[in-house]
Each structure stands twice: as structure tokens, then as C-alpha cells.
């Protein structure tokens, strides 16, 4: 194998490694965004429950969370 071919092989490996790292970073960002949306959804659900069912209903729902 010549020196030029070895450099090409290394650069391909470096590009692939960089692509893998970039892909993992994007995946982590997406997971973080999903976690935030889930938390927002829970908050909005409890607010809606409070508006519709009253404060006692929210207390009951919160007390049932550990059993879910």
C-alpha cells in the first residue's frame, strides 16, 4: 500500500468518525427536545385537569402518580 492510499484510508475513517459523532449529537439534541415536550405536556395536562375538575382532582391525580 502506498503512502497516498494510506492517507486516503485514514481520511475516510476520520470523516466516518466525525459523521458518527455529529449523528450522536443530533440524537441527543432530539432526545432533550422530546423530554422537554413531555414535561410541558404533563404540566398542561395538570393545568387542564385543574381548570376542569378543580383543585381536589389535581391533588388526587398527584397522589396517584407513585402507583402508576
XYZ file of N, CA, C and O in Angstrom:
272
model
N 0.845 -1.167 0.000
C 0.000 0.000 0.000
C 0.901 1.245 0.000
O 1.821 1.355 0.789
N 0.584 2.158 -0.825
C 1.407 3.357 -0.912
C 1.009 4.348 0.179
O -0.029 4.212 0.831
N 1.833 5.337 0.348
C 1.585 6.345 1.375
C 0.321 7.139 1.063
O -0.457 7.485 1.951
N 0.069 7.405 -0.204
C -1.109 8.164 -0.623
C -2.382 7.375 -0.312
O -3.361 7.937 0.172
N -2.395 6.074 -0.598
C -3.566 5.241 -0.324
C -3.848 5.180 1.177
O -5.002 5.174 1.602
N -2.797 5.143 1.982
C -2.974 5.091 3.432
C -3.579 6.396 3.947
O -4.437 6.391 4.819
N -3.168 7.530 3.391
C -3.732 8.816 3.780
C -5.211 8.892 3.417
O -6.024 9.403 4.182
N -5.562 8.369 2.248
C -6.961 8.369 1.817
C -7.787 7.504 2.762
O -8.891 7.877 3.172
N -7.242 6.350 3.139
C -7.949 5.448 4.038
C -8.167 6.113 5.391
O -9.249 6.048 5.966
N -7.140 6.787 5.912
C -7.263 7.466 7.190
C -8.280 8.606 7.114
O -9.061 8.798 8.027
N -8.265 9.339 6.026
C -9.203 10.452 5.917
C -10.638 9.930 5.825
O -11.552 10.544 6.358
N -10.842 8.795 5.184
C -12.186 8.199 5.143
C -12.623 7.803 6.540
O -13.768 8.034 6.932
N -11.705 7.212 7.297
C -12.027 6.818 8.667
C -12.324 8.048 9.527
O -13.254 8.033 10.337
N -11.567 9.102 9.332
C -11.786 10.326 10.097
C -13.147 10.946 9.747
O -13.872 11.406 10.631
N -13.462 10.956 8.465
C -14.767 11.506 8.057
C -15.896 10.674 8.630
O -16.906 11.201 9.093
N -15.752 9.342 8.606
C -16.783 8.466 9.145
C -16.923 8.676 10.651
O -18.041 8.760 11.172
N -15.802 8.793 11.361
C -15.844 9.026 12.802
C -16.525 10.359 13.106
O -17.339 10.462 14.031
N -16.226 11.376 12.322
C -16.855 12.685 12.519
C -18.351 12.608 12.248
O -19.155 13.183 12.977
N -18.723 11.879 11.217
C -20.142 11.715 10.892
C -20.867 11.014 12.040
O -21.969 11.413 12.423
N -20.246 9.980 12.626
C -20.855 9.284 13.756
C -21.029 10.217 14.957
O -22.075 10.203 15.617
N -20.021 11.020 15.246
C -20.111 11.947 16.373
C -21.198 12.998 16.139
O -21.969 13.317 17.042
N -21.284 13.525 14.927
C -22.322 14.513 14.604
C -23.711 13.905 14.734
O -24.632 14.539 15.261
N -23.849 12.675 14.267
C -25.143 11.992 14.343
C -25.553 11.793 15.801
O -26.718 12.001 16.153
N -24.614 11.414 16.654
C -24.909 11.208 18.071
C -25.305 12.515 18.747
O -26.227 12.549 19.562
N -24.642 13.612 18.394
C -25.000 14.915 18.956
C -26.424 15.307 18.563
O -27.196 15.804 19.389
N -26.787 15.085 17.311
C -28.143 15.406 16.858
C -29.169 14.555 17.591
O -30.244 15.031 17.948
N -28.842 13.287 17.811
C -29.757 12.393 18.523
C -29.958 12.872 19.955
O -31.080 12.860 20.467
N -28.890 13.295 20.614
C -29.001 13.796 21.982
C -29.852 15.060 22.030
O -30.665 15.235 22.940
N -29.671 15.944 21.056
C -30.488 17.161 21.000
C -31.958 16.810 20.835
O -32.823 17.406 21.479
N -32.229 15.850 19.986
C -33.610 15.442 19.743
C -34.220 14.851 21.008
O -35.368 15.135 21.344
N -33.455 14.014 21.735
C -33.960 13.428 22.976
C -34.235 14.501 24.016
O -35.229 14.440 24.726
N -33.365 15.487 24.089
C -33.562 16.581 25.035
C -34.832 17.349 24.690
O -35.617 17.696 25.572
N -35.063 17.593 23.411
C -36.275 18.289 22.985
C -37.513 17.468 23.327
O -38.531 18.020 23.758
N -37.441 16.154 23.148
C -38.586 15.303 23.465
C -38.873 15.306 24.963
O -40.041 15.343 25.374
N -37.833 15.274 25.778
C -38.041 15.317 27.227
C -38.733 16.616 27.628
O -39.642 16.620 28.463
N -38.323 17.707 27.036
C -38.950 18.986 27.327
C -40.410 19.009 26.914
O -41.271 19.536 27.633
N -40.711 18.427 25.774
C -42.102 18.379 25.315
C -42.963 17.500 26.211
O -44.128 17.821 26.477
N -42.397 16.396 26.701
C -43.150 15.527 27.607
C -43.460 16.272 28.898
O -44.588 16.213 29.409
N -42.467 16.981 29.443
C -42.703 17.745 30.671
C -43.762 18.827 30.461
O -44.629 19.042 31.312
N -43.681 19.515 29.334
C -44.673 20.529 29.026
C -46.066 19.912 28.907
O -47.045 20.459 29.405
N -46.152 18.749 28.286
C -47.428 18.062 28.128
C -48.019 17.695 29.486
O -49.222 17.853 29.711
N -47.179 17.207 30.396
C -47.664 16.855 31.735
C -48.173 18.096 32.458
O -49.243 18.083 33.079
N -47.414 19.180 32.370
C -47.826 20.420 33.022
C -49.163 20.920 32.474
O -50.074 21.259 33.243
N -49.293 20.937 31.178
C -50.537 21.408 30.562
C -51.692 20.482 30.929
O -52.813 20.931 31.188
N -51.425 19.193 31.004
C -52.480 18.241 31.385
C -52.975 18.522 32.804
O -54.181 18.507 33.062
N -52.038 18.769 33.732
C -52.451 19.060 35.098
C -53.189 20.392 35.187
O -54.160 20.521 35.947
N -52.751 21.376 34.420
C -53.462 22.659 34.420
C -54.877 22.501 33.884
O -55.829 23.055 34.436
N -55.006 21.735 32.820
C -56.334 21.481 32.247
C -57.198 20.723 33.243
O -58.382 21.046 33.431
N -56.612 19.725 33.884
C -57.349 18.959 34.893
C -57.799 19.875 36.025
O -58.932 19.765 36.516
N -56.936 20.787 36.429
C -57.298 21.724 37.487
C -58.416 22.650 37.085
O -59.303 22.951 37.885
N -58.398 23.111 35.848
C -59.454 24.011 35.382
C -60.786 23.297 35.245
O -61.835 23.844 35.563
N -60.739 22.064 34.795
C -61.980 21.325 34.554
C -62.497 20.671 35.832
O -63.674 20.764 36.163
N -61.597 19.996 36.539
C -62.042 19.208 37.693
C -61.871 19.874 39.031
O -62.394 19.394 40.031
N -61.106 20.917 39.094
C -60.899 21.591 40.360
C -59.634 21.118 41.054
O -58.977 20.158 40.646
N -59.294 21.812 42.129
C -58.051 21.568 42.852
C -58.028 20.169 43.474
O -56.992 19.512 43.513
N -59.173 19.690 43.956
C -59.219 18.375 44.594
C -58.862 17.270 43.605
O -58.196 16.287 43.952
N -59.258 17.430 42.369
C -58.952 16.444 41.341
C -57.462 16.407 41.051
O -56.877 15.333 40.878
N -56.828 17.562 41.031
C -55.379 17.628 40.812
C -54.660 16.959 41.976
O -53.715 16.186 41.767
N -55.093 17.214 43.208
C -54.477 16.560 44.371
C -54.614 15.048 44.268
O -53.665 14.311 44.555
N -55.764 14.574 43.888
C -55.979 13.129 43.734
C -55.069 12.559 42.655
O -54.458 11.510 42.851
N -54.953 13.244 41.532
C -54.104 12.762 40.451
C -52.635 12.720 40.883
O -51.911 11.760 40.582
N -52.182 13.745 41.589
C -50.805 13.770 42.059
C -50.560 12.658 43.070
O -49.524 12.017 43.070
N -51.523 12.390 43.911
C -51.345 11.332 44.905
C -51.306 9.949 44.254
O -50.747 9.015 44.822
N -51.838 9.808 43.056
C -51.851 8.517 42.367
C -50.602 8.280 41.532
O -50.351 7.160 41.098
N -49.766 9.284 41.313
C -48.586 9.158 40.460
C -47.644 8.047 40.906
O -47.228 7.251 40.071
N -47.307 7.890 42.192
C -46.374 6.810 42.552
C -46.913 5.410 42.246
O -46.138 4.468 42.116
N -48.194 5.260 42.113
C -48.783 3.945 41.878
C -48.857 3.600 40.401
O -49.211 2.499 40.035
N -48.534 4.530 39.528
C -48.612 4.275 38.088
C -47.430 3.501 37.602
O -46.377 3.485 38.001
